[in-house]
Amino acid sequence: MRLWRRPAPEPPASTRVTDGPVLEFTEVSLTYPGPLPVAALRSATFSVHRGEYVTIVGRSGSGKSTLLNIIGLLDRPTTGTYRLDGIDTGLLGDWQMAALRARRIGFVFQAFHLMPHRTAVENVSLAMLYTGARGAARLRAAHDALEKVGLGHRRDALPTQMSGGERQRVAIARALAAQPSLLLCDEPTGNLDTESADLVLHLIDELRKDGLTVLMITHDESVASRGDHTVRIVDGRLIDPRVVDRPAAVI
Ligand code: ADP
Ligand code: MG
């Protein structure tokens, strides 16, 4: 007789939530404390809807990393409300934040952060440990994710045996394997030559066509222009062409 049962993994994002934005910021600010406080993000209001590809572009020091850390649930805003899949993240404890981050956000960074002594398929499947899926199911999902990024044939290669572009595609497969609500990319082509960068950007275009929600942070205008909507960040202020200040009522 089985007395113990493994907890059921959370169902894939597509079956969890159907309505409303994936991400919703309402007057979100972050001020770093210190003898001279820095207002790194100032009253940001914007949203990302399901299936959208939004890019955020800004110069060095404009607040991109600050914004990314809040969206990625790695830091909390000083004021304002951040909802992810309708969940008010301000109400969550640290452990709940970590669980939400692990399940709903797929990260792709400039540096690929792959484990050097693990094969491509191991890198992807190990990232799914928290889902509660069994080893065989994890391997299958990892293989499917590698197929999706065109690297099924390289599943047993080590990162050192792969090009930069291939490594970033493994990192994208890893981010996708648990079917996150949002793919959050931080300068994903920053370490790549032009040809590999084009391949990675093309892959993201294709994933987006399949319905993936993507938010990409970049300082590169040509990368930013690939999204279907671009938000600028200047000195901690978001400039979103979709958010128009309502004119005061005429009396
Ligand atoms: P970006 O990623 O666009 O280069 P950042 O979000 O890293 O910009 O930084 C935005 C502003 O906040 C900058 O003025 C930076 O100096 C400041 N800043 C970043 N991190 C900290 C911190 N931990 N403490 C104090 N100030 C910080
Ligand atoms: Mg930065």
PDB file of C-alpha atoms and ligand atoms in Angstrom:
ATOM      1  CA  MET A   1       0.000   0.000   0.000  1.00  0.00           C
ATOM      2  CA  ARG A   2       1.276   3.484  -0.865  1.00  0.00           C
ATOM      3  CA  LEU A   3       1.126   5.773   2.117  1.00  0.00           C
ATOM      4  CA  TRP A   4       2.942   8.698   0.616  1.00  0.00           C
ATOM      5  CA  ARG A   5       2.077  10.657  -2.454  1.00  0.00           C
ATOM      6  CA  ARG A   6       4.216  13.121  -4.273  1.00  0.00           C
ATOM      7  CA  PRO A   7       2.501  16.552  -4.359  1.00  0.00           C
ATOM      8  CA  ALA A   8       0.829  17.269  -7.674  1.00  0.00           C
ATOM      9  CA  PRO A   9       2.744  19.816  -9.752  1.00  0.00           C
ATOM     10  CA  GLU A  10       0.982  23.041 -10.596  1.00  0.00           C
ATOM     11  CA  PRO A  11      -0.747  22.657 -13.994  1.00  0.00           C
ATOM     12  CA  PRO A  12       0.847  24.398 -16.999  1.00  0.00           C
ATOM     13  CA  ALA A  13       0.338  28.156 -17.250  1.00  0.00           C
ATOM     14  CA  SER A  14      -2.046  27.843 -20.181  1.00  0.00           C
ATOM     15  CA  THR A  15      -4.547  25.886 -18.083  1.00  0.00           C
ATOM     16  CA  ARG A  16      -4.255  28.071 -14.977  1.00  0.00           C
ATOM     17  CA  VAL A  17      -5.253  31.534 -16.061  1.00  0.00           C
ATOM     18  CA  THR A  18      -7.065  32.666 -19.151  1.00  0.00           C
ATOM     19  CA  ASP A  19      -8.123  36.278 -18.571  1.00  0.00           C
ATOM     20  CA  GLY A  20      -6.354  39.483 -17.685  1.00  0.00           C
ATOM     21  CA  PRO A  21      -2.785  40.643 -18.183  1.00  0.00           C
ATOM     22  CA  VAL A  22       0.154  38.389 -17.353  1.00  0.00           C
ATOM     23  CA  LEU A  23       1.905  41.317 -15.700  1.00  0.00           C
ATOM     24  CA  GLU A  24       0.388  44.491 -14.298  1.00  0.00           C
ATOM     25  CA  PHE A  25       2.336  47.317 -12.657  1.00  0.00           C
ATOM     26  CA  THR A  26       0.427  50.110 -10.938  1.00  0.00           C
ATOM     27  CA  GLU A  27       2.539  53.089  -9.838  1.00  0.00           C
ATOM     28  CA  VAL A  28       5.478  50.890  -8.919  1.00  0.00           C
ATOM     29  CA  SER A  29       8.490  52.701  -7.459  1.00  0.00           C
ATOM     30  CA  LEU A  30      11.764  51.567  -6.000  1.00  0.00           C
ATOM     31  CA  THR A  31      14.094  53.852  -4.081  1.00  0.00           C
ATOM     32  CA  TYR A  32      17.415  52.429  -2.939  1.00  0.00           C
ATOM     33  CA  PRO A  33      18.067  53.577   0.625  1.00  0.00           C
ATOM     34  CA  GLY A  34      21.314  55.173   1.708  1.00  0.00           C
ATOM     35  CA  PRO A  35      22.715  58.452   2.822  1.00  0.00           C
ATOM     36  CA  LEU A  36      21.742  59.593  -0.675  1.00  0.00           C
ATOM     37  CA  PRO A  37      18.620  57.634  -1.672  1.00  0.00           C
ATOM     38  CA  VAL A  38      18.363  56.757  -5.387  1.00  0.00           C
ATOM     39  CA  ALA A  39      14.911  56.785  -6.993  1.00  0.00           C
ATOM     40  CA  ALA A  40      15.719  54.035  -9.518  1.00  0.00           C
ATOM     41  CA  LEU A  41      12.115  53.376 -10.609  1.00  0.00           C
ATOM     42  CA  ARG A  42       9.485  56.112 -10.443  1.00  0.00           C
ATOM     43  CA  SER A  43       5.772  55.375 -10.454  1.00  0.00           C
ATOM     44  CA  ALA A  44       5.803  52.832 -13.284  1.00  0.00           C
ATOM     45  CA  THR A  45       2.405  51.812 -14.661  1.00  0.00           C
ATOM     46  CA  PHE A  46       2.262  49.300 -17.496  1.00  0.00           C
ATOM     47  CA  SER A  47       1.044  45.858 -18.395  1.00  0.00           C
ATOM     48  CA  VAL A  48       1.913  42.905 -20.578  1.00  0.00           C
ATOM     49  CA  HIS A  49      -0.936  40.869 -22.001  1.00  0.00           C
ATOM     50  CA  ARG A  50      -0.955  37.184 -22.808  1.00  0.00           C
ATOM     51  CA  GLY A  51       0.806  36.431 -26.079  1.00  0.00           C
ATOM     52  CA  GLU A  52       2.457  39.853 -26.325  1.00  0.00           C
ATOM     53  CA  TYR A  53       6.125  40.528 -27.047  1.00  0.00           C
ATOM     54  CA  VAL A  54       7.072  43.681 -25.154  1.00  0.00           C
ATOM     55  CA  THR A  55      10.545  45.198 -25.188  1.00  0.00           C
ATOM     56  CA  ILE A  56      11.937  47.678 -22.682  1.00  0.00           C
ATOM     57  CA  VAL A  57      14.774  49.827 -23.921  1.00  0.00           C
ATOM     58  CA  GLY A  58      16.943  52.236 -21.983  1.00  0.00           C
ATOM     59  CA  ARG A  59      20.515  53.396 -21.524  1.00  0.00           C
ATOM     60  CA  SER A  60      22.926  52.236 -18.869  1.00  0.00           C
ATOM     61  CA  GLY A  61      21.836  53.482 -15.451  1.00  0.00           C
ATOM     62  CA  SER A  62      18.236  54.138 -16.564  1.00  0.00           C
ATOM     63  CA  GLY A  63      16.778  51.498 -14.224  1.00  0.00           C
ATOM     64  CA  LYS A  64      16.536  48.372 -16.421  1.00  0.00           C
ATOM     65  CA  SER A  65      18.074  45.960 -13.910  1.00  0.00           C
ATOM     66  CA  THR A  66      15.963  47.433 -11.122  1.00  0.00           C
ATOM     67  CA  LEU A  67      12.840  46.854 -13.212  1.00  0.00           C
ATOM     68  CA  LEU A  68      13.947  43.335 -14.183  1.00  0.00           C
ATOM     69  CA  ASN A  69      14.584  42.406 -10.554  1.00  0.00           C
ATOM     70  CA  ILE A  70      11.091  43.492  -9.568  1.00  0.00           C
ATOM     71  CA  ILE A  71       9.391  41.760 -12.527  1.00  0.00           C
ATOM     72  CA  GLY A  72      11.450  38.614 -11.855  1.00  0.00           C
ATOM     73  CA  LEU A  73      10.382  38.657  -8.177  1.00  0.00           C
ATOM     74  CA  LEU A  74      13.995  39.003  -7.069  1.00  0.00           C
ATOM     75  CA  ASP A  75      13.316  42.344  -5.373  1.00  0.00           C
ATOM     76  CA  ARG A  76      10.249  44.113  -4.006  1.00  0.00           C
ATOM     77  CA  PRO A  77       9.098  47.617  -4.911  1.00  0.00           C
ATOM     78  CA  THR A  78       9.122  50.351  -2.269  1.00  0.00           C
ATOM     79  CA  THR A  79       5.561  51.350  -3.233  1.00  0.00           C
ATOM     80  CA  GLY A  80       2.960  50.352  -5.804  1.00  0.00           C
ATOM     81  CA  THR A  81       1.293  47.121  -6.882  1.00  0.00           C
ATOM     82  CA  TYR A  82       2.681  44.332  -9.041  1.00  0.00           C
ATOM     83  CA  ARG A  83       0.279  41.620 -10.146  1.00  0.00           C
ATOM     84  CA  LEU A  84       1.556  38.502 -11.910  1.00  0.00           C
ATOM     85  CA  ASP A  85      -1.191  36.353 -13.433  1.00  0.00           C
ATOM     86  CA  GLY A  86      -3.599  38.411 -11.331  1.00  0.00           C
ATOM     87  CA  ILE A  87      -1.780  37.598  -8.078  1.00  0.00           C
ATOM     88  CA  ASP A  88      -0.869  40.627  -5.953  1.00  0.00           C
ATOM     89  CA  THR A  89       2.782  39.811  -5.280  1.00  0.00           C
ATOM     90  CA  GLY A  90       2.937  42.362  -2.452  1.00  0.00           C
ATOM     91  CA  LEU A  91       0.797  40.031  -0.339  1.00  0.00           C
ATOM     92  CA  LEU A  92       3.195  37.092  -0.648  1.00  0.00           C
ATOM     93  CA  GLY A  93       5.865  35.979   1.786  1.00  0.00           C
ATOM     94  CA  ASP A  94       9.402  35.306   0.569  1.00  0.00           C
ATOM     95  CA  TRP A  95       8.814  31.568   0.177  1.00  0.00           C
ATOM     96  CA  GLN A  96       5.623  32.124  -1.832  1.00  0.00           C
ATOM     97  CA  MET A  97       7.445  34.678  -4.000  1.00  0.00           C
ATOM     98  CA  ALA A  98      10.152  32.119  -4.728  1.00  0.00           C
ATOM     99  CA  ALA A  99       7.559  29.475  -5.652  1.00  0.00           C
ATOM    100  CA  LEU A 100       5.739  31.903  -7.945  1.00  0.00           C
ATOM    101  CA  ARG A 101       9.015  32.898  -9.571  1.00  0.00           C
ATOM    102  CA  ALA A 102      10.054  29.286 -10.157  1.00  0.00           C
ATOM    103  CA  ARG A 103       6.740  28.296 -11.684  1.00  0.00           C
ATOM    104  CA  ARG A 104       5.703  31.285 -13.715  1.00  0.00           C
ATOM    105  CA  ILE A 105       8.838  33.063 -14.918  1.00  0.00           C
ATOM    106  CA  GLY A 106      11.403  31.681 -17.324  1.00  0.00           C
ATOM    107  CA  PHE A 107      14.646  33.665 -17.167  1.00  0.00           C
ATOM    108  CA  VAL A 108      17.101  34.127 -20.021  1.00  0.00           C
ATOM    109  CA  PHE A 109      20.185  36.156 -19.133  1.00  0.00           C
ATOM    110  CA  GLN A 110      23.055  37.588 -21.126  1.00  0.00           C
ATOM    111  CA  ALA A 111      25.435  35.060 -19.538  1.00  0.00           C
ATOM    112  CA  PHE A 112      23.939  31.635 -20.182  1.00  0.00           C
ATOM    113  CA  HIS A 113      24.439  30.233 -16.644  1.00  0.00           C
ATOM    114  CA  LEU A 114      24.543  26.595 -17.746  1.00  0.00           C
ATOM    115  CA  MET A 115      26.113  23.912 -15.558  1.00  0.00           C
ATOM    116  CA  PRO A 116      29.381  23.139 -17.393  1.00  0.00           C
ATOM    117  CA  HIS A 117      29.621  19.445 -16.492  1.00  0.00           C
ATOM    118  CA  ARG A 118      26.037  18.590 -17.365  1.00  0.00           C
ATOM    119  CA  THR A 119      24.697  17.802 -20.821  1.00  0.00           C
ATOM    120  CA  ALA A 120      22.137  20.007 -22.537  1.00  0.00           C
ATOM    121  CA  VAL A 121      19.243  17.714 -21.602  1.00  0.00           C
ATOM    122  CA  GLU A 122      20.460  17.493 -17.987  1.00  0.00           C
ATOM    123  CA  ASN A 123      20.727  21.279 -17.742  1.00  0.00           C
ATOM    124  CA  VAL A 124      17.126  21.602 -18.870  1.00  0.00           C
ATOM    125  CA  SER A 125      15.676  18.742 -16.822  1.00  0.00           C
ATOM    126  CA  LEU A 126      17.475  19.685 -13.591  1.00  0.00           C
ATOM    127  CA  ALA A 127      15.867  23.115 -13.748  1.00  0.00           C
ATOM    128  CA  MET A 128      12.487  21.350 -13.473  1.00  0.00           C
ATOM    129  CA  LEU A 129      13.221  19.577 -10.181  1.00  0.00           C
ATOM    130  CA  TYR A 130      10.928  21.894  -8.221  1.00  0.00           C
ATOM    131  CA  THR A 131       7.887  20.997 -10.355  1.00  0.00           C
ATOM    132  CA  GLY A 132       7.582  17.639  -8.594  1.00  0.00           C
ATOM    133  CA  ALA A 133       7.609  15.810 -11.954  1.00  0.00           C
ATOM    134  CA  ARG A 134       9.357  12.417 -11.945  1.00  0.00           C
ATOM    135  CA  GLY A 135      12.722  11.886 -13.588  1.00  0.00           C
ATOM    136  CA  ALA A 136      11.382  10.275 -16.755  1.00  0.00           C
ATOM    137  CA  ALA A 137       8.728  12.966 -17.238  1.00  0.00           C
ATOM    138  CA  ARG A 138      11.330  15.664 -16.658  1.00  0.00           C
ATOM    139  CA  LEU A 139      13.642  14.147 -19.244  1.00  0.00           C
ATOM    140  CA  ARG A 140      10.811  13.928 -21.751  1.00  0.00           C
ATOM    141  CA  ALA A 141       9.814  17.569 -21.173  1.00  0.00           C
ATOM    142  CA  ALA A 142      13.480  18.606 -21.403  1.00  0.00           C
ATOM    143  CA  HIS A 143      13.879  16.767 -24.694  1.00  0.00           C
ATOM    144  CA  ASP A 144      10.688  18.375 -26.062  1.00  0.00           C
ATOM    145  CA  ALA A 145      11.964  21.824 -25.044  1.00  0.00           C
ATOM    146  CA  LEU A 146      15.293  21.155 -26.789  1.00  0.00           C
ATOM    147  CA  GLU A 147      13.410  20.048 -29.918  1.00  0.00           C
ATOM    148  CA  LYS A 148      11.462  23.299 -29.779  1.00  0.00           C
ATOM    149  CA  VAL A 149      14.665  25.352 -29.924  1.00  0.00           C
ATOM    150  CA  GLY A 150      16.090  23.132 -32.698  1.00  0.00           C
ATOM    151  CA  LEU A 151      18.615  21.308 -30.513  1.00  0.00           C
ATOM    152  CA  GLY A 152      17.085  17.861 -30.085  1.00  0.00           C
ATOM    153  CA  HIS A 153      20.120  16.355 -31.836  1.00  0.00           C
ATOM    154  CA  ARG A 154      22.496  18.059 -29.359  1.00  0.00           C
ATOM    155  CA  ARG A 155      20.816  16.799 -26.191  1.00  0.00           C
ATOM    156  CA  ASP A 156      23.892  14.915 -24.973  1.00  0.00           C
ATOM    157  CA  ALA A 157      26.422  17.669 -25.725  1.00  0.00           C
ATOM    158  CA  LEU A 158      28.166  19.567 -22.941  1.00  0.00           C
ATOM    159  CA  PRO A 159      28.007  23.388 -22.939  1.00  0.00           C
ATOM    160  CA  THR A 160      31.741  23.488 -23.717  1.00  0.00           C
ATOM    161  CA  GLN A 161      31.022  21.553 -26.922  1.00  0.00           C
ATOM    162  CA  MET A 162      28.462  24.108 -28.086  1.00  0.00           C
ATOM    163  CA  SER A 163      28.631  27.541 -29.708  1.00  0.00           C
ATOM    164  CA  GLY A 164      27.432  30.633 -27.834  1.00  0.00           C
ATOM    165  CA  GLY A 165      24.217  30.669 -29.867  1.00  0.00           C
ATOM    166  CA  GLU A 166      23.546  27.001 -29.071  1.00  0.00           C
ATOM    167  CA  ARG A 167      24.181  27.616 -25.370  1.00  0.00           C
ATOM    168  CA  GLN A 168      21.688  30.442 -25.350  1.00  0.00           C
ATOM    169  CA  ARG A 169      19.151  28.196 -27.082  1.00  0.00           C
ATOM    170  CA  VAL A 170      19.692  25.582 -24.326  1.00  0.00           C
ATOM    171  CA  ALA A 171      19.103  28.370 -21.801  1.00  0.00           C
ATOM    172  CA  ILE A 172      15.860  29.246 -23.604  1.00  0.00           C
ATOM    173  CA  ALA A 173      14.814  25.571 -23.579  1.00  0.00           C
ATOM    174  CA  ARG A 174      15.521  25.511 -19.837  1.00  0.00           C
ATOM    175  CA  ALA A 175      13.389  28.619 -19.351  1.00  0.00           C
ATOM    176  CA  LEU A 176      10.520  27.091 -21.356  1.00  0.00           C
ATOM    177  CA  ALA A 177      10.512  23.538 -20.001  1.00  0.00           C
ATOM    178  CA  ALA A 178       8.164  24.242 -17.090  1.00  0.00           C
ATOM    179  CA  GLN A 179       5.795  26.249 -19.334  1.00  0.00           C
ATOM    180  CA  PRO A 180       6.117  29.617 -17.608  1.00  0.00           C
ATOM    181  CA  SER A 181       3.564  32.435 -17.997  1.00  0.00           C
ATOM    182  CA  LEU A 182       6.316  34.873 -18.968  1.00  0.00           C
ATOM    183  CA  LEU A 183       9.683  34.569 -20.697  1.00  0.00           C
ATOM    184  CA  LEU A 184      11.825  37.321 -19.151  1.00  0.00           C
ATOM    185  CA  CYS A 185      14.943  38.089 -21.200  1.00  0.00           C
ATOM    186  CA  ASP A 186      17.779  40.352 -20.068  1.00  0.00           C
ATOM    187  CA  GLU A 187      20.014  41.329 -23.014  1.00  0.00           C
ATOM    188  CA  PRO A 188      19.864  37.737 -24.364  1.00  0.00           C
ATOM    189  CA  THR A 189      22.088  38.533 -27.341  1.00  0.00           C
ATOM    190  CA  GLY A 190      24.640  40.637 -25.448  1.00  0.00           C
ATOM    191  CA  ASN A 191      27.283  37.889 -25.547  1.00  0.00           C
ATOM    192  CA  LEU A 192      26.667  36.699 -29.094  1.00  0.00           C
ATOM    193  CA  ASP A 193      28.102  37.460 -32.532  1.00  0.00           C
ATOM    194  CA  THR A 194      25.670  38.978 -35.047  1.00  0.00           C
ATOM    195  CA  GLU A 195      24.788  35.683 -36.737  1.00  0.00           C
ATOM    196  CA  SER A 196      24.081  33.803 -33.479  1.00  0.00           C
ATOM    197  CA  ALA A 197      22.176  36.818 -32.148  1.00  0.00           C
ATOM    198  CA  ASP A 198      19.951  36.772 -35.253  1.00  0.00           C
ATOM    199  CA  LEU A 199      19.231  33.067 -34.759  1.00  0.00           C
ATOM    200  CA  VAL A 200      18.289  33.585 -31.119  1.00  0.00           C
ATOM    201  CA  LEU A 201      16.066  36.577 -31.947  1.00  0.00           C
ATOM    202  CA  HIS A 202      14.438  34.593 -34.747  1.00  0.00           C
ATOM    203  CA  LEU A 203      13.766  31.747 -32.293  1.00  0.00           C
ATOM    204  CA  ILE A 204      12.105  34.168 -29.873  1.00  0.00           C
ATOM    205  CA  ASP A 205       9.979  35.509 -32.772  1.00  0.00           C
ATOM    206  CA  GLU A 206       8.861  31.941 -33.559  1.00  0.00           C
ATOM    207  CA  LEU A 207       8.061  31.124 -29.924  1.00  0.00           C
ATOM    208  CA  ARG A 208       6.040  34.278 -29.718  1.00  0.00           C
ATOM    209  CA  LYS A 209       4.065  33.260 -32.822  1.00  0.00           C
ATOM    210  CA  ASP A 210       3.216  30.063 -30.916  1.00  0.00           C
ATOM    211  CA  GLY A 211       1.631  32.179 -28.183  1.00  0.00           C
ATOM    212  CA  LEU A 212       4.464  32.694 -25.705  1.00  0.00           C
ATOM    213  CA  THR A 213       4.414  35.950 -23.694  1.00  0.00           C
ATOM    214  CA  VAL A 214       7.812  37.654 -23.877  1.00  0.00           C
ATOM    215  CA  LEU A 215       9.315  40.624 -22.079  1.00  0.00           C
ATOM    216  CA  MET A 216      12.796  41.621 -23.217  1.00  0.00           C
ATOM    217  CA  ILE A 217      15.048  44.218 -21.651  1.00  0.00           C
ATOM    218  CA  THR A 218      17.766  45.684 -23.863  1.00  0.00           C
ATOM    219  CA  HIS A 219      19.858  48.766 -24.555  1.00  0.00           C
ATOM    220  CA  ASP A 220      19.890  47.909 -28.282  1.00  0.00           C
ATOM    221  CA  GLU A 221      17.254  49.737 -30.352  1.00  0.00           C
ATOM    222  CA  SER A 222      17.379  47.201 -33.200  1.00  0.00           C
ATOM    223  CA  VAL A 223      16.685  44.348 -30.750  1.00  0.00           C
ATOM    224  CA  ALA A 224      13.925  46.391 -29.106  1.00  0.00           C
ATOM    225  CA  SER A 225      12.231  46.989 -32.464  1.00  0.00           C
ATOM    226  CA  ARG A 226      11.492  43.246 -32.813  1.00  0.00           C
ATOM    227  CA  GLY A 227       8.838  43.375 -30.120  1.00  0.00           C
ATOM    228  CA  ASP A 228       5.297  44.342 -31.022  1.00  0.00           C
ATOM    229  CA  HIS A 229       5.378  47.035 -28.380  1.00  0.00           C
ATOM    230  CA  THR A 230       8.320  49.021 -26.973  1.00  0.00           C
ATOM    231  CA  VAL A 231       8.407  50.829 -23.645  1.00  0.00           C
ATOM    232  CA  ARG A 232      11.257  53.248 -22.961  1.00  0.00           C
ATOM    233  CA  ILE A 233      12.898  53.815 -19.616  1.00  0.00           C
ATOM    234  CA  VAL A 234      14.634  57.116 -18.940  1.00  0.00           C
ATOM    235  CA  ASP A 235      15.975  58.013 -15.482  1.00  0.00           C
ATOM    236  CA  GLY A 236      13.678  55.482 -13.813  1.00  0.00           C
ATOM    237  CA  ARG A 237      10.557  56.652 -15.644  1.00  0.00           C
ATOM    238  CA  LEU A 238       8.713  54.376 -18.046  1.00  0.00           C
ATOM    239  CA  ILE A 239       7.479  55.980 -21.226  1.00  0.00           C
ATOM    240  CA  ASP A 240       4.769  53.721 -22.558  1.00  0.00           C
ATOM    241  CA  PRO A 241       3.018  55.000 -25.664  1.00  0.00           C
ATOM    242  CA  ARG A 242      -0.052  52.985 -24.646  1.00  0.00           C
ATOM    243  CA  VAL A 243      -0.455  54.724 -21.294  1.00  0.00           C
ATOM    244  CA  VAL A 244      -1.804  58.164 -22.126  1.00  0.00           C
ATOM    245  CA  ASP A 245      -2.395  60.712 -19.391  1.00  0.00           C
ATOM    246  CA  ARG A 246      -6.072  61.505 -19.386  1.00  0.00           C
ATOM    247  CA  PRO A 247      -6.683  65.218 -19.906  1.00  0.00           C
ATOM    248  CA  ALA A 248      -8.333  66.946 -16.955  1.00  0.00           C
ATOM    249  CA  ALA A 249     -12.068  67.201 -17.339  1.00  0.00           C
ATOM    250  CA  VAL A 250     -13.126  70.461 -18.898  1.00  0.00           C
ATOM    251  CA  ILE A 251     -15.540  72.276 -16.642  1.00  0.00           C
TER     252      ILE A 251
HETATM  253  P1  ADP B   1      20.525  49.815 -15.682  1.00  0.00           P
HETATM  254  O1  ADP B   1      20.309  48.364 -15.489  1.00  0.00           O
HETATM  255  O2  ADP B   1      19.577  50.436 -16.689  1.00  0.00           O
HETATM  256  O3  ADP B   1      21.931  50.128 -16.027  1.00  0.00           O
HETATM  257  P2  ADP B   1      20.088  50.022 -12.800  1.00  0.00           P
HETATM  258  O4  ADP B   1      18.685  49.553 -12.538  1.00  0.00           O
HETATM  259  O5  ADP B   1      21.175  49.073 -12.511  1.00  0.00           O
HETATM  260  O6  ADP B   1      20.183  50.583 -14.308  1.00  0.00           O
HETATM  261  O7  ADP B   1      20.344  51.343 -11.943  1.00  0.00           O
HETATM  262  C1  ADP B   1      19.422  52.434 -11.881  1.00  0.00           C
HETATM  263  C2  ADP B   1      19.949  53.479 -10.896  1.00  0.00           C
HETATM  264  O8  ADP B   1      19.955  52.943  -9.564  1.00  0.00           O
HETATM  265  C3  ADP B   1      21.374  53.913 -11.169  1.00  0.00           C
HETATM  266  O9  ADP B   1      21.471  55.284 -10.823  1.00  0.00           O
HETATM  267  C4  ADP B   1      22.192  53.063 -10.224  1.00  0.00           C
HETATM  268  O10 ADP B   1      23.392  53.726  -9.864  1.00  0.00           O
HETATM  269  C5  ADP B   1      21.266  52.931  -9.018  1.00  0.00           C
HETATM  270  N1  ADP B   1      21.425  51.663  -8.274  1.00  0.00           N
HETATM  271  C6  ADP B   1      21.348  50.408  -8.794  1.00  0.00           C
HETATM  272  N2  ADP B   1      21.456  49.484  -7.825  1.00  0.00           N
HETATM  273  C7  ADP B   1      21.636  50.159  -6.664  1.00  0.00           C
HETATM  274  C8  ADP B   1      21.809  49.781  -5.281  1.00  0.00           C
HETATM  275  N3  ADP B   1      21.817  48.504  -4.917  1.00  0.00           N
HETATM  276  N4  ADP B   1      21.952  50.775  -4.370  1.00  0.00           N
HETATM  277  C9  ADP B   1      21.923  52.072  -4.724  1.00  0.00           C
HETATM  278  N5  ADP B   1      21.741  52.500  -5.991  1.00  0.00           N
HETATM  279  C10 ADP B   1      21.609  51.565  -6.964  1.00  0.00           C
HETATM  280 MG    MG B   2      21.665  46.748 -15.775  1.00  0.00          MG
END
